């Protein structure tokens, strides 16, 4: 797949544009807003959206757009770091488990099956209660949720390609097992893993927002998408824009990531290219 192919696939093109707009908003766009996400202004409490405050203000006079962009950057960083760690560790363990059939391979899969048996959000809540609240523990929880997913995916893909001729030739030529795993097998199973990585980051944002909504994730005064929505729920009748616009921003970002992952799936799967 070439990167230029993304612009010839409608879903991938739209998803790429949305993701880029989101990234530009939380990086460059954030510094164009002259308000802090934590400074309170009790003179301008619960102001409706206007040119000065496009998303309005909350119950403490804080600019909602500034808080949403800062919260999105925090949520995206936590989700991306957690899922990326899970992808690296899970893919390495999955390739090893798929390449061999020894005791360590079976033990790896049993641990992955045990973690996979818990509903994702229930496991996240349990881990936060055990480890404590905060951004770092939220990242660890997301990593542990996605670790068995990447282990099983990498293992199943490896078992499909491990008997291909190019793997046999590498083995006959005397390449080490590590070289075969990461030079021959990994490049041929990478596209589905990239699709799962994109979906994982999107769902990781949902997990982080959900934990913060319950007060288990990022702690105040640091902004978080879930905390903003939880705060807006308390005075929804008087200022519905806080909860509504924050939810629309999350939906917009998730739509872009899902469209991008669908496009990557179509472009990397030979059976779907037509």
mmCIF file of C-alpha atoms in Angstrom:
data_model
loop_
_atom_site.group_PDB
_atom_site.id
_atom_site.type_symbol
_atom_site.label_atom_id
_atom_site.label_comp_id
_atom_site.label_asym_id
_atom_site.label_seq_id
_atom_site.Cartn_x
_atom_site.Cartn_y
_atom_site.Cartn_z
ATOM 1 C CA UNK A 1 0.000 0.000 0.000
ATOM 2 C CA UNK A 2 1.218 3.507 -0.881
ATOM 3 C CA UNK A 3 0.338 6.540 1.205
ATOM 4 C CA UNK A 4 -1.113 8.156 -1.908
ATOM 5 C CA UNK A 5 -3.720 5.376 -1.978
ATOM 6 C CA UNK A 6 -5.367 6.953 1.071
ATOM 7 C CA UNK A 7 -6.514 9.892 -1.052
ATOM 8 C CA UNK A 8 -8.158 7.588 -3.609
ATOM 9 C CA UNK A 9 -10.243 5.793 -0.976
ATOM 10 C CA UNK A 10 -13.231 7.845 0.176
ATOM 11 C CA UNK A 11 -13.455 6.573 3.746
ATOM 12 C CA UNK A 12 -9.698 6.683 4.266
ATOM 13 C CA UNK A 13 -9.462 10.174 2.760
ATOM 14 C CA UNK A 14 -12.253 11.586 4.930
ATOM 15 C CA UNK A 15 -10.863 9.842 8.015
ATOM 16 C CA UNK A 16 -7.369 11.184 7.342
ATOM 17 C CA UNK A 17 -8.688 14.738 6.968
ATOM 18 C CA UNK A 18 -10.680 14.497 10.228
ATOM 19 C CA UNK A 19 -7.732 13.039 12.142
ATOM 20 C CA UNK A 20 -5.401 15.744 10.797
ATOM 21 C CA UNK A 21 -7.894 18.475 11.715
ATOM 22 C CA UNK A 22 -8.172 17.030 15.222
ATOM 23 C CA UNK A 23 -4.398 16.892 15.629
ATOM 24 C CA UNK A 24 -4.018 20.443 14.326
ATOM 25 C CA UNK A 25 -6.733 21.592 16.724
ATOM 26 C CA UNK A 26 -5.123 20.105 19.833
ATOM 27 C CA UNK A 27 -1.635 21.338 18.869
ATOM 28 C CA UNK A 28 -1.537 24.461 16.715
ATOM 29 C CA UNK A 29 -5.156 25.530 17.234
ATOM 30 C CA UNK A 30 -4.890 25.396 21.011
ATOM 31 C CA UNK A 31 -2.305 28.171 21.061
ATOM 32 C CA UNK A 32 -4.587 30.426 19.016
ATOM 33 C CA UNK A 33 -7.034 30.577 21.939
ATOM 34 C CA UNK A 34 -6.098 33.341 24.405
ATOM 35 C CA UNK A 35 -7.623 31.552 27.396
ATOM 36 C CA UNK A 36 -6.247 29.065 29.871
ATOM 37 C CA UNK A 37 -8.059 25.803 30.499
ATOM 38 C CA UNK A 38 -7.716 26.158 34.287
ATOM 39 C CA UNK A 39 -8.057 29.889 34.993
ATOM 40 C CA UNK A 40 -11.487 30.761 36.412
ATOM 41 C CA UNK A 41 -13.501 33.858 35.524
ATOM 42 C CA UNK A 42 -16.545 34.211 37.776
ATOM 43 C CA UNK A 43 -17.731 37.263 35.853
ATOM 44 C CA UNK A 44 -18.366 35.161 32.699
ATOM 45 C CA UNK A 45 -19.967 32.087 34.237
ATOM 46 C CA UNK A 46 -21.959 29.767 31.918
ATOM 47 C CA UNK A 47 -21.869 32.081 28.932
ATOM 48 C CA UNK A 48 -23.473 30.727 25.759
ATOM 49 C CA UNK A 49 -21.249 30.074 22.704
ATOM 50 C CA UNK A 50 -20.094 33.295 21.049
ATOM 51 C CA UNK A 51 -17.241 34.636 18.954
ATOM 52 C CA UNK A 52 -15.203 35.218 22.109
ATOM 53 C CA UNK A 53 -15.993 31.736 23.478
ATOM 54 C CA UNK A 54 -16.971 29.405 20.569
ATOM 55 C CA UNK A 55 -17.887 26.576 22.985
ATOM 56 C CA UNK A 56 -19.126 28.889 25.758
ATOM 57 C CA UNK A 57 -17.920 28.827 29.355
ATOM 58 C CA UNK A 58 -18.575 26.433 32.217
ATOM 59 C CA UNK A 59 -19.790 26.911 35.783
ATOM 60 C CA UNK A 60 -16.459 28.447 36.812
ATOM 61 C CA UNK A 61 -16.096 30.740 33.804
ATOM 62 C CA UNK A 62 -13.446 28.595 32.107
ATOM 63 C CA UNK A 63 -13.373 28.555 28.311
ATOM 64 C CA UNK A 64 -14.849 25.204 27.246
ATOM 65 C CA UNK A 65 -13.051 25.060 23.890
ATOM 66 C CA UNK A 66 -9.674 25.537 25.583
ATOM 67 C CA UNK A 67 -10.530 22.804 28.062
ATOM 68 C CA UNK A 68 -11.754 20.455 25.321
ATOM 69 C CA UNK A 69 -8.589 20.878 23.244
ATOM 70 C CA UNK A 70 -6.332 20.447 26.274
ATOM 71 C CA UNK A 71 -8.397 17.480 27.423
ATOM 72 C CA UNK A 72 -8.261 15.935 23.945
ATOM 73 C CA UNK A 73 -4.478 16.230 23.930
ATOM 74 C CA UNK A 74 -4.302 14.512 27.314
ATOM 75 C CA UNK A 75 -6.749 11.765 26.281
ATOM 76 C CA UNK A 76 -5.001 11.180 22.952
ATOM 77 C CA UNK A 77 -1.575 11.018 24.590
ATOM 78 C CA UNK A 78 -2.718 8.541 27.247
ATOM 79 C CA UNK A 79 -4.566 6.367 24.730
ATOM 80 C CA UNK A 80 -1.783 6.388 22.117
ATOM 81 C CA UNK A 81 0.933 5.597 24.683
ATOM 82 C CA UNK A 82 -1.058 2.754 26.247
ATOM 83 C CA UNK A 83 -2.117 1.148 22.962
ATOM 84 C CA UNK A 84 1.344 1.557 21.421
ATOM 85 C CA UNK A 85 2.949 -0.207 24.383
ATOM 86 C CA UNK A 86 0.347 -2.975 24.117
ATOM 87 C CA UNK A 87 1.008 -3.262 20.374
ATOM 88 C CA UNK A 88 4.774 -3.608 20.789
ATOM 89 C CA UNK A 89 4.666 -6.039 23.720
ATOM 90 C CA UNK A 90 1.636 -7.974 22.481
ATOM 91 C CA UNK A 91 2.947 -8.343 18.925
ATOM 92 C CA UNK A 92 6.322 -9.586 20.156
ATOM 93 C CA UNK A 93 4.689 -12.135 22.472
ATOM 94 C CA UNK A 94 2.139 -13.150 19.831
ATOM 95 C CA UNK A 95 4.758 -13.760 17.131
ATOM 96 C CA UNK A 96 6.758 -15.902 19.557
ATOM 97 C CA UNK A 97 3.645 -17.850 20.589
ATOM 98 C CA UNK A 98 2.658 -18.409 16.964
ATOM 99 C CA UNK A 99 6.123 -19.444 15.824
ATOM 100 C CA UNK A 100 6.608 -22.136 18.479
ATOM 101 C CA UNK A 101 4.348 -24.568 20.285
ATOM 102 C CA UNK A 102 6.252 -24.974 23.542
ATOM 103 C CA UNK A 103 5.248 -24.508 27.160
ATOM 104 C CA UNK A 104 6.066 -20.784 27.152
ATOM 105 C CA UNK A 105 3.873 -20.302 24.098
ATOM 106 C CA UNK A 106 0.908 -22.033 25.718
ATOM 107 C CA UNK A 107 1.437 -20.132 28.985
ATOM 108 C CA UNK A 108 1.497 -16.825 27.086
ATOM 109 C CA UNK A 109 -1.821 -17.621 25.438
ATOM 110 C CA UNK A 110 -3.437 -18.693 28.721
ATOM 111 C CA UNK A 111 -2.451 -15.376 30.319
ATOM 112 C CA UNK A 112 -3.830 -13.524 27.295
ATOM 113 C CA UNK A 113 -7.069 -15.531 27.440
ATOM 114 C CA UNK A 114 -7.420 -14.733 31.146
ATOM 115 C CA UNK A 115 -7.104 -10.980 30.536
ATOM 116 C CA UNK A 116 -9.364 -11.211 27.491
ATOM 117 C CA UNK A 117 -12.120 -12.878 29.520
ATOM 118 C CA UNK A 118 -12.936 -9.622 31.357
ATOM 119 C CA UNK A 119 -15.137 -6.936 29.753
ATOM 120 C CA UNK A 120 -12.849 -4.059 28.772
ATOM 121 C CA UNK A 121 -14.403 -1.285 30.818
ATOM 122 C CA UNK A 122 -14.958 -3.511 33.867
ATOM 123 C CA UNK A 123 -11.286 -4.487 33.762
ATOM 124 C CA UNK A 124 -10.299 -0.813 33.450
ATOM 125 C CA UNK A 125 -12.365 0.152 36.505
ATOM 126 C CA UNK A 126 -10.932 -2.766 38.507
ATOM 127 C CA UNK A 127 -7.362 -1.839 37.604
ATOM 128 C CA UNK A 128 -7.922 1.816 38.529
ATOM 129 C CA UNK A 129 -9.365 0.839 41.899
ATOM 130 C CA UNK A 130 -6.396 -1.469 42.571
ATOM 131 C CA UNK A 131 -3.596 0.783 41.242
ATOM 132 C CA UNK A 132 -5.079 4.180 42.090
ATOM 133 C CA UNK A 133 -6.253 7.127 40.040
ATOM 134 C CA UNK A 134 -4.258 9.298 37.652
ATOM 135 C CA UNK A 135 -3.014 9.588 34.078
ATOM 136 C CA UNK A 136 -0.189 7.031 34.377
ATOM 137 C CA UNK A 137 -2.427 4.338 35.829
ATOM 138 C CA UNK A 138 -5.027 5.052 33.143
ATOM 139 C CA UNK A 139 -2.360 4.446 30.501
ATOM 140 C CA UNK A 140 -1.353 1.179 32.183
ATOM 141 C CA UNK A 141 -4.990 0.066 32.325
ATOM 142 C CA UNK A 142 -5.450 0.751 28.592
ATOM 143 C CA UNK A 143 -2.233 -1.145 27.840
ATOM 144 C CA UNK A 144 -3.376 -4.192 29.826
ATOM 145 C CA UNK A 145 -6.769 -4.131 28.113
ATOM 146 C CA UNK A 146 -5.235 -4.162 24.633
ATOM 147 C CA UNK A 147 -2.287 -6.439 25.366
ATOM 148 C CA UNK A 148 -4.229 -9.735 24.935
ATOM 149 C CA UNK A 149 -5.893 -8.421 21.770
ATOM 150 C CA UNK A 150 -2.542 -7.856 20.055
ATOM 151 C CA UNK A 151 -1.169 -11.136 21.426
ATOM 152 C CA UNK A 152 -4.013 -13.159 19.929
ATOM 153 C CA UNK A 153 -4.031 -11.247 16.648
ATOM 154 C CA UNK A 154 -0.262 -11.527 16.140
ATOM 155 C CA UNK A 155 -0.285 -15.191 17.135
ATOM 156 C CA UNK A 156 -3.069 -16.123 14.702
ATOM 157 C CA UNK A 157 -1.470 -14.171 11.852
ATOM 158 C CA UNK A 158 1.908 -15.762 12.558
ATOM 159 C CA UNK A 159 0.443 -19.261 12.431
ATOM 160 C CA UNK A 160 -0.931 -18.453 8.987
ATOM 161 C CA UNK A 161 2.408 -17.348 7.498
ATOM 162 C CA UNK A 162 4.921 -19.424 9.460
ATOM 163 C CA UNK A 163 4.875 -22.271 6.903
ATOM 164 C CA UNK A 164 5.247 -20.036 3.850
ATOM 165 C CA UNK A 165 8.175 -20.685 1.519
ATOM 166 C CA UNK A 166 10.027 -17.484 2.385
ATOM 167 C CA UNK A 167 10.049 -18.476 6.052
ATOM 168 C CA UNK A 168 11.343 -21.956 5.195
ATOM 169 C CA UNK A 169 14.060 -20.485 2.978
ATOM 170 C CA UNK A 170 15.181 -18.140 5.757
ATOM 171 C CA UNK A 171 15.330 -21.089 8.147
ATOM 172 C CA UNK A 172 17.355 -23.182 5.714
ATOM 173 C CA UNK A 173 19.762 -20.265 5.144
ATOM 174 C CA UNK A 174 20.587 -20.305 8.834
ATOM 175 C CA UNK A 175 18.806 -17.165 9.990
ATOM 176 C CA UNK A 176 18.182 -17.011 13.724
ATOM 177 C CA UNK A 177 14.692 -17.371 15.120
ATOM 178 C CA UNK A 178 14.659 -13.719 16.173
ATOM 179 C CA UNK A 179 15.695 -12.620 12.683
ATOM 180 C CA UNK A 180 12.954 -14.730 11.087
ATOM 181 C CA UNK A 181 10.339 -13.384 13.486
ATOM 182 C CA UNK A 182 11.084 -9.699 12.941
ATOM 183 C CA UNK A 183 12.512 -9.648 9.384
ATOM 184 C CA UNK A 184 10.345 -12.215 7.634
ATOM 185 C CA UNK A 185 7.128 -12.671 9.629
ATOM 186 C CA UNK A 186 6.467 -9.208 11.089
ATOM 187 C CA UNK A 187 6.464 -7.241 7.783
ATOM 188 C CA UNK A 188 3.899 -9.668 6.338
ATOM 189 C CA UNK A 189 1.475 -9.442 9.255
ATOM 190 C CA UNK A 190 1.923 -5.710 9.922
ATOM 191 C CA UNK A 191 -1.103 -4.263 7.991
ATOM 192 C CA UNK A 192 -3.810 -5.897 10.182
ATOM 193 C CA UNK A 193 -1.865 -4.853 13.256
ATOM 194 C CA UNK A 194 -1.830 -1.225 12.066
ATOM 195 C CA UNK A 195 -5.602 -1.355 11.570
ATOM 196 C CA UNK A 196 -6.013 -2.697 15.105
ATOM 197 C CA UNK A 197 -3.672 0.006 16.411
ATOM 198 C CA UNK A 198 -5.832 2.747 14.881
ATOM 199 C CA UNK A 199 -9.020 1.237 16.290
ATOM 200 C CA UNK A 200 -7.332 0.739 19.649
ATOM 201 C CA UNK A 201 -6.359 4.399 19.982
ATOM 202 C CA UNK A 202 -9.954 5.416 19.189
ATOM 203 C CA UNK A 203 -11.408 3.043 21.781
ATOM 204 C CA UNK A 204 -8.678 4.001 24.258
ATOM 205 C CA UNK A 205 -9.946 7.591 24.132
ATOM 206 C CA UNK A 206 -13.408 6.286 25.028
ATOM 207 C CA UNK A 207 -11.986 4.304 27.959
ATOM 208 C CA UNK A 208 -10.008 7.291 29.247
ATOM 209 C CA UNK A 209 -13.028 9.587 28.913
ATOM 210 C CA UNK A 210 -15.248 7.040 30.664
ATOM 211 C CA UNK A 211 -12.837 6.630 33.572
ATOM 212 C CA UNK A 212 -12.460 10.393 33.946
ATOM 213 C CA UNK A 213 -16.249 10.770 33.767
ATOM 214 C CA UNK A 214 -16.477 8.485 36.802
ATOM 215 C CA UNK A 215 -13.678 10.364 38.571
ATOM 216 C CA UNK A 216 -11.183 7.489 38.237
ATOM 217 C CA UNK A 217 -8.927 8.879 35.503
ATOM 218 C CA UNK A 218 -7.135 12.207 35.144
ATOM 219 C CA UNK A 219 -7.681 14.211 38.310
ATOM 220 C CA UNK A 220 -8.628 17.927 38.552
ATOM 221 C CA UNK A 221 -7.539 20.575 37.883
ATOM 222 C CA UNK A 222 -6.031 18.919 34.786
ATOM 223 C CA UNK A 223 -8.620 18.979 31.967
ATOM 224 C CA UNK A 224 -10.041 15.731 30.640
ATOM 225 C CA UNK A 225 -12.833 15.068 28.154
ATOM 226 C CA UNK A 226 -14.661 12.801 30.578
ATOM 227 C CA UNK A 227 -14.321 15.248 33.474
ATOM 228 C CA UNK A 228 -15.647 18.092 31.294
ATOM 229 C CA UNK A 229 -18.702 16.010 30.372
ATOM 230 C CA UNK A 230 -19.260 14.973 33.986
ATOM 231 C CA UNK A 231 -19.094 18.620 35.050
ATOM 232 C CA UNK A 232 -21.463 19.675 32.258
ATOM 233 C CA UNK A 233 -23.981 17.028 33.263
ATOM 234 C CA UNK A 234 -24.479 18.715 36.623
ATOM 235 C CA UNK A 235 -25.873 21.910 35.085
ATOM 236 C CA UNK A 236 -27.100 20.600 31.725
ATOM 237 C CA UNK A 237 -30.429 22.435 32.004
ATOM 238 C CA UNK A 238 -28.722 25.842 32.357
ATOM 239 C CA UNK A 239 -25.721 25.306 30.059
ATOM 240 C CA UNK A 240 -26.349 22.371 27.680
ATOM 241 C CA UNK A 241 -23.513 23.407 25.349
ATOM 242 C CA UNK A 242 -20.789 22.137 27.707
ATOM 243 C CA UNK A 243 -21.896 18.507 27.579
ATOM 244 C CA UNK A 244 -23.257 18.640 24.025
ATOM 245 C CA UNK A 245 -20.305 20.281 22.272
ATOM 246 C CA UNK A 246 -17.762 18.167 24.151
ATOM 247 C CA UNK A 247 -19.622 15.015 23.141
ATOM 248 C CA UNK A 248 -19.780 16.179 19.512
ATOM 249 C CA UNK A 249 -16.032 16.835 19.509
ATOM 250 C CA UNK A 250 -15.350 13.304 20.806
ATOM 251 C CA UNK A 251 -17.732 11.825 18.215
ATOM 252 C CA UNK A 252 -16.037 13.818 15.436
ATOM 253 C CA UNK A 253 -12.564 12.560 16.411
ATOM 254 C CA UNK A 254 -13.721 8.949 16.787
ATOM 255 C CA UNK A 255 -15.505 9.094 13.425
ATOM 256 C CA UNK A 256 -12.247 10.104 11.746
ATOM 257 C CA UNK A 257 -10.260 7.308 13.393
ATOM 258 C CA UNK A 258 -12.855 4.671 12.532
ATOM 259 C CA UNK A 259 -13.061 5.807 8.900
ATOM 260 C CA UNK A 260 -9.267 5.776 8.687
ATOM 261 C CA UNK A 261 -9.071 2.265 10.134
ATOM 262 C CA UNK A 262 -11.757 1.030 7.715
ATOM 263 C CA UNK A 263 -9.828 2.530 4.824
ATOM 264 C CA UNK A 264 -6.566 0.952 5.974
ATOM 265 C CA UNK A 265 -8.307 -2.401 6.244
ATOM 266 C CA UNK A 266 -9.658 -2.135 2.701
ATOM 267 C CA UNK A 267 -6.331 -1.000 1.257
ATOM 268 C CA UNK A 268 -4.189 -3.606 2.992
ATOM 269 C CA UNK A 269 -6.437 -6.640 2.508
ATOM 270 C CA UNK A 270 -5.926 -8.059 -1.019
ATOM 271 C CA UNK A 271 -9.432 -9.546 -0.962
ATOM 272 C CA UNK A 272 -11.002 -6.097 -0.432
ATOM 273 C CA UNK A 273 -8.917 -3.997 -2.825
ATOM 274 C CA UNK A 274 -11.363 -4.488 -5.654
#
